[in-house]
mmCIF file of C-alpha atoms (C1' of nucleotides) in Angstrom:
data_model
loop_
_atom_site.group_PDB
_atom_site.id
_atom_site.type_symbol
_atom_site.label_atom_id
_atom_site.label_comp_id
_atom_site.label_asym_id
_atom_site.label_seq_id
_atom_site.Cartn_x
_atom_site.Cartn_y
_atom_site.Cartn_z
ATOM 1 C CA UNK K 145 -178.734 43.122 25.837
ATOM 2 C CA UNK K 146 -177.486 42.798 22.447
ATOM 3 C CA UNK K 147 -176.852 46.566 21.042
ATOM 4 C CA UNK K 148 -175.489 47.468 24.852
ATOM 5 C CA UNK K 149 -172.239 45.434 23.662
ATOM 6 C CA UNK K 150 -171.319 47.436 21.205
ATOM 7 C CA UNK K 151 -172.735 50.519 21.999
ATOM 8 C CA UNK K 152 -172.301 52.286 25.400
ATOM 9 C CA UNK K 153 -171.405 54.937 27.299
ATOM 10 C CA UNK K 154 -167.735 55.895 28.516
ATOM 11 C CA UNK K 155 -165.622 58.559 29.025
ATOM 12 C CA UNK K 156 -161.925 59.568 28.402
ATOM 13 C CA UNK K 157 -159.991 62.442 29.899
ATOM 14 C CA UNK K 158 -158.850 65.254 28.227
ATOM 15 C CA UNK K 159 -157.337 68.124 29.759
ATOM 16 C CA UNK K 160 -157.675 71.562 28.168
ATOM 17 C CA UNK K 161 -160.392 70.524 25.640
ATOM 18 C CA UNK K 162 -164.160 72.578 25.607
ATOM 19 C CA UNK K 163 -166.424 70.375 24.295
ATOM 20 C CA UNK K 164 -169.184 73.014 24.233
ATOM 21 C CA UNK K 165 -167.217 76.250 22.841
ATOM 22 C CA UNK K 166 -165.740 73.820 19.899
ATOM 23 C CA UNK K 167 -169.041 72.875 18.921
ATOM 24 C CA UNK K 168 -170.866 75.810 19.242
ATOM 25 C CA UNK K 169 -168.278 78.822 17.988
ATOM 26 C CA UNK K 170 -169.681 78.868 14.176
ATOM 27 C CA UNK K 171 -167.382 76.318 12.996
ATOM 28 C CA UNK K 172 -170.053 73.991 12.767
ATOM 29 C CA UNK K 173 -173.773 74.426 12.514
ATOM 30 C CA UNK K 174 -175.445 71.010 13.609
ATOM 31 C CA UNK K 175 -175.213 70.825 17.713
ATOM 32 C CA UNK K 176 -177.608 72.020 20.114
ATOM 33 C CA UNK K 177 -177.405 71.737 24.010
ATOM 34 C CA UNK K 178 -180.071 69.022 25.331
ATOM 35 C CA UNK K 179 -180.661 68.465 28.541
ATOM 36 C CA UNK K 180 -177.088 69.046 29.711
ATOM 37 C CA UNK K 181 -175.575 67.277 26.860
ATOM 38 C CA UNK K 182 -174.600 68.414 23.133
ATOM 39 C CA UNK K 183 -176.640 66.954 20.704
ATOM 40 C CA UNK K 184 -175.930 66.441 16.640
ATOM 41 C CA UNK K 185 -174.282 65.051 13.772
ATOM 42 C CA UNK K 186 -171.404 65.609 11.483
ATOM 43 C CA UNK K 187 -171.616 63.822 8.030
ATOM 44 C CA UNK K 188 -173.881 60.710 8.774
ATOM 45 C CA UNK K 189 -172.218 60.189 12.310
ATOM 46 C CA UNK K 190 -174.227 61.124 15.728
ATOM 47 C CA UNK K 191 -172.821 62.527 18.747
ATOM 48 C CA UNK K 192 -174.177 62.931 22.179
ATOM 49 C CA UNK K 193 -171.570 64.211 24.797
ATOM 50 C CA UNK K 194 -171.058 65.792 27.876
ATOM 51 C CA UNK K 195 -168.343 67.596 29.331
ATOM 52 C CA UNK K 196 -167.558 67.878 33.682
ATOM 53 C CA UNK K 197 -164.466 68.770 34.043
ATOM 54 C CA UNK K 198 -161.668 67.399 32.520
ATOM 55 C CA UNK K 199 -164.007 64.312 31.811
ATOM 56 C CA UNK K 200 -165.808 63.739 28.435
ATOM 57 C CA UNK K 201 -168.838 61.488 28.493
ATOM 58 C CA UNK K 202 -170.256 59.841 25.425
ATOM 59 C CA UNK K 203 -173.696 58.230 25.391
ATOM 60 C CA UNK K 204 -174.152 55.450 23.437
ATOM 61 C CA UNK K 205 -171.115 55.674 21.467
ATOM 62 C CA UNK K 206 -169.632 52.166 20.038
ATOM 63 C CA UNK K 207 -165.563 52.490 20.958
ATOM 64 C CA UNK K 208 -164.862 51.942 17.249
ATOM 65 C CA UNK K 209 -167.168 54.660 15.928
ATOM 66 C CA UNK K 210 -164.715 57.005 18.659
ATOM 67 C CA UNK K 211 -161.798 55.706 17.223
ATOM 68 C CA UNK K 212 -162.789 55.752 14.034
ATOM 69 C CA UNK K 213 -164.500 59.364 13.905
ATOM 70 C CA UNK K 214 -164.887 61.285 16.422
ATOM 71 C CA UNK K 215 -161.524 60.947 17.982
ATOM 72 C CA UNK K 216 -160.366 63.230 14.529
ATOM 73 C CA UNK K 217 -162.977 64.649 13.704
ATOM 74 C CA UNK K 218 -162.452 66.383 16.956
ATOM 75 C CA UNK K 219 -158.885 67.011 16.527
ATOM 76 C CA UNK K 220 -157.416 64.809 18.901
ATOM 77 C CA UNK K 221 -154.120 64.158 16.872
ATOM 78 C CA UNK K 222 -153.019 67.153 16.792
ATOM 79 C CA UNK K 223 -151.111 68.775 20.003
ATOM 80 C CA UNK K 224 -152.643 72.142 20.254
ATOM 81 C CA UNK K 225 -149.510 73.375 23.126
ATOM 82 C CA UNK K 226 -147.210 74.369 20.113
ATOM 83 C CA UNK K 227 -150.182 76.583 19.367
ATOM 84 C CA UNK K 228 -150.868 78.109 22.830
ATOM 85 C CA UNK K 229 -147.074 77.984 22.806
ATOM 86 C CA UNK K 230 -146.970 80.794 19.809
ATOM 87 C CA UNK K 231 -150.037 82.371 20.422
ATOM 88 C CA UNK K 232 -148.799 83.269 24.234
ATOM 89 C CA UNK K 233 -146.772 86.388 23.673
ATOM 90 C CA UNK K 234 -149.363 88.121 22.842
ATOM 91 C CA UNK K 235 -151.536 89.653 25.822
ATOM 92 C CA UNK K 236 -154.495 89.801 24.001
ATOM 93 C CA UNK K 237 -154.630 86.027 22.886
ATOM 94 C CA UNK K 238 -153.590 85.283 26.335
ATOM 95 C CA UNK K 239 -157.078 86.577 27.245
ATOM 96 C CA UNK K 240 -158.625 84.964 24.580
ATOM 97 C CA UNK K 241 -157.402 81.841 25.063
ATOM 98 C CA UNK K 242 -157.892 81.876 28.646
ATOM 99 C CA UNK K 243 -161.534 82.495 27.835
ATOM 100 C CA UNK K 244 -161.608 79.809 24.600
ATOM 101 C CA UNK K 245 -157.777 78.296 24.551
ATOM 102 C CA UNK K 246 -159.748 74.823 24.417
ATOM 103 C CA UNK K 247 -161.457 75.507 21.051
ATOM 104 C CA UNK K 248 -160.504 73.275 18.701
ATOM 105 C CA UNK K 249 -160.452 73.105 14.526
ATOM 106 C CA UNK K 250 -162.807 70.854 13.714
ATOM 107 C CA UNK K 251 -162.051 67.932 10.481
ATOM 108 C CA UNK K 252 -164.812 68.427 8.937
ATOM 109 C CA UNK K 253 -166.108 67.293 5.767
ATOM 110 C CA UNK K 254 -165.275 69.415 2.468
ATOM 111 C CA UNK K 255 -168.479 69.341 1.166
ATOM 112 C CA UNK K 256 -170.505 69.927 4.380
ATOM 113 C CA UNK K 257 -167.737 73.004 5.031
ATOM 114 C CA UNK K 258 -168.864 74.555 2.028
ATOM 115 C CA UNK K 259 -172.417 74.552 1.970
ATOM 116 C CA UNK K 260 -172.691 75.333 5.768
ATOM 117 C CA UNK K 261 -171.046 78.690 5.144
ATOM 118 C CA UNK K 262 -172.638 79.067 1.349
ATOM 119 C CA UNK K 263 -175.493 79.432 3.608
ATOM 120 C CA UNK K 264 -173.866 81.414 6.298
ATOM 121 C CA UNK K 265 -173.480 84.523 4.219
ATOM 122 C CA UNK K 266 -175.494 87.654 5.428
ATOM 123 C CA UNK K 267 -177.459 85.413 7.689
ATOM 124 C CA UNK K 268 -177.097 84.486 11.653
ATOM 125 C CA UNK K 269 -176.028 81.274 13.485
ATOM 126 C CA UNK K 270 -179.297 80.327 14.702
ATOM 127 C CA UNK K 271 -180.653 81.108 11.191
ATOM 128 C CA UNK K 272 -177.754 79.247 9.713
ATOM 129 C CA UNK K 273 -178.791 76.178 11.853
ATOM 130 C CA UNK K 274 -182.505 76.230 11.368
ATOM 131 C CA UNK K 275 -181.588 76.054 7.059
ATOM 132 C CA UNK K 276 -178.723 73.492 7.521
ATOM 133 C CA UNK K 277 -181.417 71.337 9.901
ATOM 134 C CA UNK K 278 -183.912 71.350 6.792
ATOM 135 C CA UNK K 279 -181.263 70.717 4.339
ATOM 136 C CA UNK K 280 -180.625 67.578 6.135
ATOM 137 C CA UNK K 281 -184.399 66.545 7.063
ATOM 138 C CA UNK K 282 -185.281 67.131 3.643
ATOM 139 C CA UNK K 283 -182.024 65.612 1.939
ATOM 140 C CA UNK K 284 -180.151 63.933 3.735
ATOM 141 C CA UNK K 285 -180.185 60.073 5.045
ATOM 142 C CA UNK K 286 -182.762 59.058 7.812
ATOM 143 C CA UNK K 287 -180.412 57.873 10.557
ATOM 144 C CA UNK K 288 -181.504 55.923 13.778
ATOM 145 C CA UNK K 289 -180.845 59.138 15.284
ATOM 146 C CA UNK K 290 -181.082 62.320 12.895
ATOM 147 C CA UNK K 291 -180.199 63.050 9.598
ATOM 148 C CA UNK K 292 -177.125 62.510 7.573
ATOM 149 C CA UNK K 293 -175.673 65.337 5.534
ATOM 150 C CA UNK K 294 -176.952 65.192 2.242
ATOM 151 C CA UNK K 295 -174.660 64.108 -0.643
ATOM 152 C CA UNK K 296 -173.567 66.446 -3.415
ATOM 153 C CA UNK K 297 -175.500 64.371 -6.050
ATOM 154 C CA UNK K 298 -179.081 64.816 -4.194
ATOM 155 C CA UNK K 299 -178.143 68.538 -3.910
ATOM 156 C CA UNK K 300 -177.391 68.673 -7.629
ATOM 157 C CA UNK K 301 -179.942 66.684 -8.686
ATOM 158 C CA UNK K 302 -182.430 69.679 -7.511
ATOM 159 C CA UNK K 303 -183.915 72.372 -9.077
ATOM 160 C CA UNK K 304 -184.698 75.984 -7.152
ATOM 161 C CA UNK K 305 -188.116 74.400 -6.695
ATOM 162 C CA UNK K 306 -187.100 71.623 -4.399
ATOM 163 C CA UNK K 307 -184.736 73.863 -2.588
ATOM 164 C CA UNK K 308 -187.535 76.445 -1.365
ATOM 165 C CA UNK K 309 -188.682 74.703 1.651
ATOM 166 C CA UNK K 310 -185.096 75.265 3.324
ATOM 167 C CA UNK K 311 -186.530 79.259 3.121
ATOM 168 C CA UNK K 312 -182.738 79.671 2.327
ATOM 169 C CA UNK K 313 -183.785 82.876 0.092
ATOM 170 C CA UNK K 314 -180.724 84.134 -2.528
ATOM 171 C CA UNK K 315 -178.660 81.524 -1.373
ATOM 172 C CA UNK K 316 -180.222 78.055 -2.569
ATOM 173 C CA UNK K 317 -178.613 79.212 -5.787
ATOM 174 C CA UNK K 318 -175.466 79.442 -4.760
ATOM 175 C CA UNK K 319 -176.074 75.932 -2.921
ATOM 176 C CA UNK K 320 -176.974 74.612 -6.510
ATOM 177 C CA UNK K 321 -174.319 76.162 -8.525
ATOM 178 C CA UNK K 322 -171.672 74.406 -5.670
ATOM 179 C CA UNK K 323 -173.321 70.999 -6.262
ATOM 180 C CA UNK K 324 -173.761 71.118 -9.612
ATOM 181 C CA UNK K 325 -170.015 72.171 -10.229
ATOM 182 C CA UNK K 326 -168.813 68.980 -7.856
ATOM 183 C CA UNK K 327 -170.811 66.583 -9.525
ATOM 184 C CA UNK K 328 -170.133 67.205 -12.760
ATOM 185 C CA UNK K 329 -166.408 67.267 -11.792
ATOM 186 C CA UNK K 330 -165.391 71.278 -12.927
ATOM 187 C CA UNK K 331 -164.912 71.912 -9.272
ATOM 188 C CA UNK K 332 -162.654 69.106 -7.763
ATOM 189 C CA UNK K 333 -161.792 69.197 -4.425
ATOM 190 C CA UNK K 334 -158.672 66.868 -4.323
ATOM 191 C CA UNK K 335 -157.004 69.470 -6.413
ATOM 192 C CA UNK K 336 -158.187 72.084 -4.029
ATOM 193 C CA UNK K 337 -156.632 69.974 -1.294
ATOM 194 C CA UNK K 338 -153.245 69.698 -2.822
ATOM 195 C CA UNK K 339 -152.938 73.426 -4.056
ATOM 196 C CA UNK K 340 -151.216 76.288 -2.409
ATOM 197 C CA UNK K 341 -153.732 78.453 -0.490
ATOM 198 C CA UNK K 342 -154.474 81.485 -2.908
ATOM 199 C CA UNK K 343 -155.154 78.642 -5.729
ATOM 200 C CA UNK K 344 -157.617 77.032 -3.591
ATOM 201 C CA UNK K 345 -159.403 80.509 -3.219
ATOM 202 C CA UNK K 346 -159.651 80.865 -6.741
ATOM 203 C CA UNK K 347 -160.895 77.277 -7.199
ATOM 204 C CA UNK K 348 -163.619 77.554 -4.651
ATOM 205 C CA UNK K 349 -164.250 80.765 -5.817
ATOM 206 C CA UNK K 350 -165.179 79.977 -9.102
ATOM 207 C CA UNK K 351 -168.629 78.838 -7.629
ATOM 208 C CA UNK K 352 -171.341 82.073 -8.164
ATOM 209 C CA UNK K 353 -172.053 82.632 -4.694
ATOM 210 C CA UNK K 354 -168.758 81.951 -3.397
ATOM 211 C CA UNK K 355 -166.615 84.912 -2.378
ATOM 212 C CA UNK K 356 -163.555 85.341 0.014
ATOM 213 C CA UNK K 357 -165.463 85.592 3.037
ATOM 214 C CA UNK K 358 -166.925 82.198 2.226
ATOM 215 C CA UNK K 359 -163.720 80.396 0.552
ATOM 216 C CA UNK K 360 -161.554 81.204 3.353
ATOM 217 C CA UNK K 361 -164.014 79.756 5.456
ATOM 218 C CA UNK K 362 -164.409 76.473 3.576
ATOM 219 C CA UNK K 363 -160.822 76.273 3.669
ATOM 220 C CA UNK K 364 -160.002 76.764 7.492
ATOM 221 C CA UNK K 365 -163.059 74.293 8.303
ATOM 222 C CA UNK K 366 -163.730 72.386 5.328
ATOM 223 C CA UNK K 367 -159.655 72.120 4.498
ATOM 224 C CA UNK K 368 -158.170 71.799 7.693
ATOM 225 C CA UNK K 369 -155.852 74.909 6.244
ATOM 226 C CA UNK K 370 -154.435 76.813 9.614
ATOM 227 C CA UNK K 371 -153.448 79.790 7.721
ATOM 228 C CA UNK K 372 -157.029 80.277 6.151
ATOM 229 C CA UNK K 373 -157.917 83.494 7.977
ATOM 230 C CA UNK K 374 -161.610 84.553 7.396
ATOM 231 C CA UNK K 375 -162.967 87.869 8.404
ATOM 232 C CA UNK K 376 -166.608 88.758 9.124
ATOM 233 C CA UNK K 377 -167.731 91.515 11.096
ATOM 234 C CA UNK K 378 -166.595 89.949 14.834
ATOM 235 C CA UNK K 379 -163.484 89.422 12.949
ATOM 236 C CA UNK K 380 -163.445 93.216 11.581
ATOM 237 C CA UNK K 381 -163.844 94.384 15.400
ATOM 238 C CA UNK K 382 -161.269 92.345 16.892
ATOM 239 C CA UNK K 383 -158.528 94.083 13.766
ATOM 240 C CA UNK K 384 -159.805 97.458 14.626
ATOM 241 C CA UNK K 385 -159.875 97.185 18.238
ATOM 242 C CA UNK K 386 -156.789 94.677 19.000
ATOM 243 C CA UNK K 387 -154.894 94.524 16.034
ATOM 244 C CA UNK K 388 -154.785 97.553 13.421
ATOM 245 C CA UNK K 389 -151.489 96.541 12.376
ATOM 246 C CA UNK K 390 -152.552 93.324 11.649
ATOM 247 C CA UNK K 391 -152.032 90.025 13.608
ATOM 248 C CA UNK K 392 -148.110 89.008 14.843
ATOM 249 C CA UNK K 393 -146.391 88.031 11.703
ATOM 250 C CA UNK K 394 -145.328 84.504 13.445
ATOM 251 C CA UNK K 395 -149.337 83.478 13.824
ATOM 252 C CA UNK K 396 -149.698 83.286 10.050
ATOM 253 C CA UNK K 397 -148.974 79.696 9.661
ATOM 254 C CA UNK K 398 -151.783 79.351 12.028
ATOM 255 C CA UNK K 399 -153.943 81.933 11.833
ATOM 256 C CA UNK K 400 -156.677 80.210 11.595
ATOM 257 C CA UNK K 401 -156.818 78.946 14.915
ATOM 258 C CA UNK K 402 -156.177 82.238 16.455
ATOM 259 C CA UNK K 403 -158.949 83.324 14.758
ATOM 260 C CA UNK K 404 -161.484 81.103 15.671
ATOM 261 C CA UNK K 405 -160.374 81.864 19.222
ATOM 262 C CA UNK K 406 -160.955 85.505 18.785
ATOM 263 C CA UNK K 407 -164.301 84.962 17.349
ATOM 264 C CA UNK K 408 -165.560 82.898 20.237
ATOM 265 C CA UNK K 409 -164.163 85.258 22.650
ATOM 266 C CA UNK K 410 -165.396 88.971 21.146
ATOM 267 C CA UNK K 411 -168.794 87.134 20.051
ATOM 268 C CA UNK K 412 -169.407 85.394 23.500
ATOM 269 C CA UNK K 413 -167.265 87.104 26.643
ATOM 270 C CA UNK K 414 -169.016 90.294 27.874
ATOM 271 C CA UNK K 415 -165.988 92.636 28.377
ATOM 272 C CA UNK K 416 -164.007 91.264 25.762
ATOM 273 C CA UNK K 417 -164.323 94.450 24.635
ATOM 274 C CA UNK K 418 -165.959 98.133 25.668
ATOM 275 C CA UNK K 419 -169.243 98.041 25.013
ATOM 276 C CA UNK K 420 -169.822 100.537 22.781
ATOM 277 C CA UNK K 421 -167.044 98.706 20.319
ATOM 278 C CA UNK K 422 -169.304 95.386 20.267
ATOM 279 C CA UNK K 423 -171.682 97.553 17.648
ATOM 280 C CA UNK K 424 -169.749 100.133 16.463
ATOM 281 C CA UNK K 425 -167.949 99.562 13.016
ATOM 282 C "C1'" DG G 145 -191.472 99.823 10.874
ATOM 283 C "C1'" DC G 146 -186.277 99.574 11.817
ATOM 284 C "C1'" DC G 147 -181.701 97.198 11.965
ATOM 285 C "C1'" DC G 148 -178.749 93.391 11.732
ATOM 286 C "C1'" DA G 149 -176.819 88.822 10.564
ATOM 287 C "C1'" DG G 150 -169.642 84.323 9.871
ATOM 288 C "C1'" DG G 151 -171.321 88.169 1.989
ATOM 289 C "C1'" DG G 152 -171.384 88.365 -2.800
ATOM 290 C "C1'" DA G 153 -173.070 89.853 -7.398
ATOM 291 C "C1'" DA G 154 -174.532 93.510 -10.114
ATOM 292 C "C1'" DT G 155 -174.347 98.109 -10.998
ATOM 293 C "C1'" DC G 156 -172.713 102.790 -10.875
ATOM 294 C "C1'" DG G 157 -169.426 106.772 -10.797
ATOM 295 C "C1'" DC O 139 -160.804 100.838 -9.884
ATOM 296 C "C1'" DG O 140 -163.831 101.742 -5.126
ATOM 297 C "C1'" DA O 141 -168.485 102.525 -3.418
ATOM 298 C "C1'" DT O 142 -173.271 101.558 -3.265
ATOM 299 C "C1'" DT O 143 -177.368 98.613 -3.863
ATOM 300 C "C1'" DC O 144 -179.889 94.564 -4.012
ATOM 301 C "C1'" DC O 145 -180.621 90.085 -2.589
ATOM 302 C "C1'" DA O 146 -184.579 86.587 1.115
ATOM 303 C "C1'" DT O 147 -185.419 85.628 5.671
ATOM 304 C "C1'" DG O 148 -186.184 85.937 10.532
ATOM 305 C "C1'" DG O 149 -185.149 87.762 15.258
ATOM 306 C "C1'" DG O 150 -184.589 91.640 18.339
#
DNA sequence: GCCCAGGGAATCG
DNA sequence: CGATTCCATGGG
């Protein structure tokens, strides 16, 4: 069999990685659980994984395209222990990360960052997922399995029209405005890669649509910028409740990753938290 | 029917 | 300035 040379299935090991938390903890909006395995894409690339133990099993996955992808835009570079490190002296990220230490931040794509959480805004993950799953259908490029993100030109090359079968509502505006500004080059995201963090808000923000709730979260996941700290309302409970003087000064450069931690953990663990503080505020 | 969801713009005091 | 209100849509 031809195709089985290149493409197969095999597994590495990877100790203190969850495959299934780092996709699904609203970083990303693409994977769904199959079967026993996660399912989805990022950019035009296909995943299908699974996770026993320490073990990671990829079906179908050509080496290269693991090497080449995957093995980043999982993280895999970086050594996360300086951050588990940092983040141990405090007792309530020890319980956090015990519950979601493996999470990782994800290197995603700029672009796909942005509108994923242009869309995210007053809205809820499964929501967020059923839009972002039309946006690509309707969009984006037919793979052999799935659909590619779309590219900023197809987006801009829209009007509100096209956009209302992603039943996106306020926000396919907002989606425009972001494409529009990209392609015609008054938004450029090389120079919000190179500037210093509160420049980069003000860049992205510049997009109608786009506030700091969104920015920050295009930075963090669409940036790769640890100290990007976004707050929603999760966020806003685990400030009250843990932290109402604020998170440990020596987090900041890395903030971000504590964060996402958090989220997973007050979103997902039952007694994270009382109960009554899961609704309250 | 109500409330809420990884918010932000427009408007009002 | 800070605080409301409206925005579309769907699930609980």
């Amino acid at each position: 069999m031809k195709q089985n040379e290149t493409k197969s299935t095999f597994q590495i090991t990877k100790r203190g990685f969850q495959l299934e938390a780092t996709l699904d903890c609203g970083q990303c909006f693409r994977f769904q659980k199959k079967d026993g395995w996660i399912v989805g894409m990022a950019g035009n690339h296909f995943l299908k994984a699974r996770q026993e133990g320490g073990t990671l099993i990829f079906d179908g996955m050509d080496p290269c395209e693991w090497e080449n992808f995957w093995r980043k835009y999982l993280d895999f570079n970086t050594d996360y222990s300086i951050f588990h490190q940092l983040f141990s002296m405090d007792p309530t990220m020890q319980k956090a990360m015990a519950y979601a230490g493996g999470i990782r931040i994800l290197r995603q794509d700029s672009w796909e960052a942005l509108c994923s959480f242009i869309l995210s805004q007053n809205n809820n993950i499964p929501r967020i997922k059923g839009i972002i799953s039309r946006l690509c259908e309707q969009f984006g490029e037919r793979m052999e399995y799935g659909y590619g993100f779309p590219k900023v030109e197809r987006i801009a090359s829209c009007d509100l029209e096209e956009l209302s079968g992603l039943r996106a509502g306020f926000r396919a505006k907002y989606l425009l405005d972001a494409a529009r500004k990209i392609a015609d080059g008054s938004l450029d995201f090389a120079k919000v890669q190179k500037a210093e963090l509160d420049e980069a808000r003000e860049l992205l923000q510049q997009i109608h649509g786009v506030g700091p709730k969104v920015a920050e979260c295009t930075l963090l996941f669409g940036f790769y910028r640890l100290e990007a700290f976004p707050v929603d309302v999760w966020m806003k409970r685990v400030l009250c409740y843990f932290y109402p003087e604020g998170l440990p000064d020596c987090f900041h450069p890395y903030a971000g990753v504590a964060q996402q931690m958090l989220f997973h953990y007050i979103r997902t663990c039952p007694d994270a938290v009382p109960e009554q503080y899961r609704k309250a505020q």
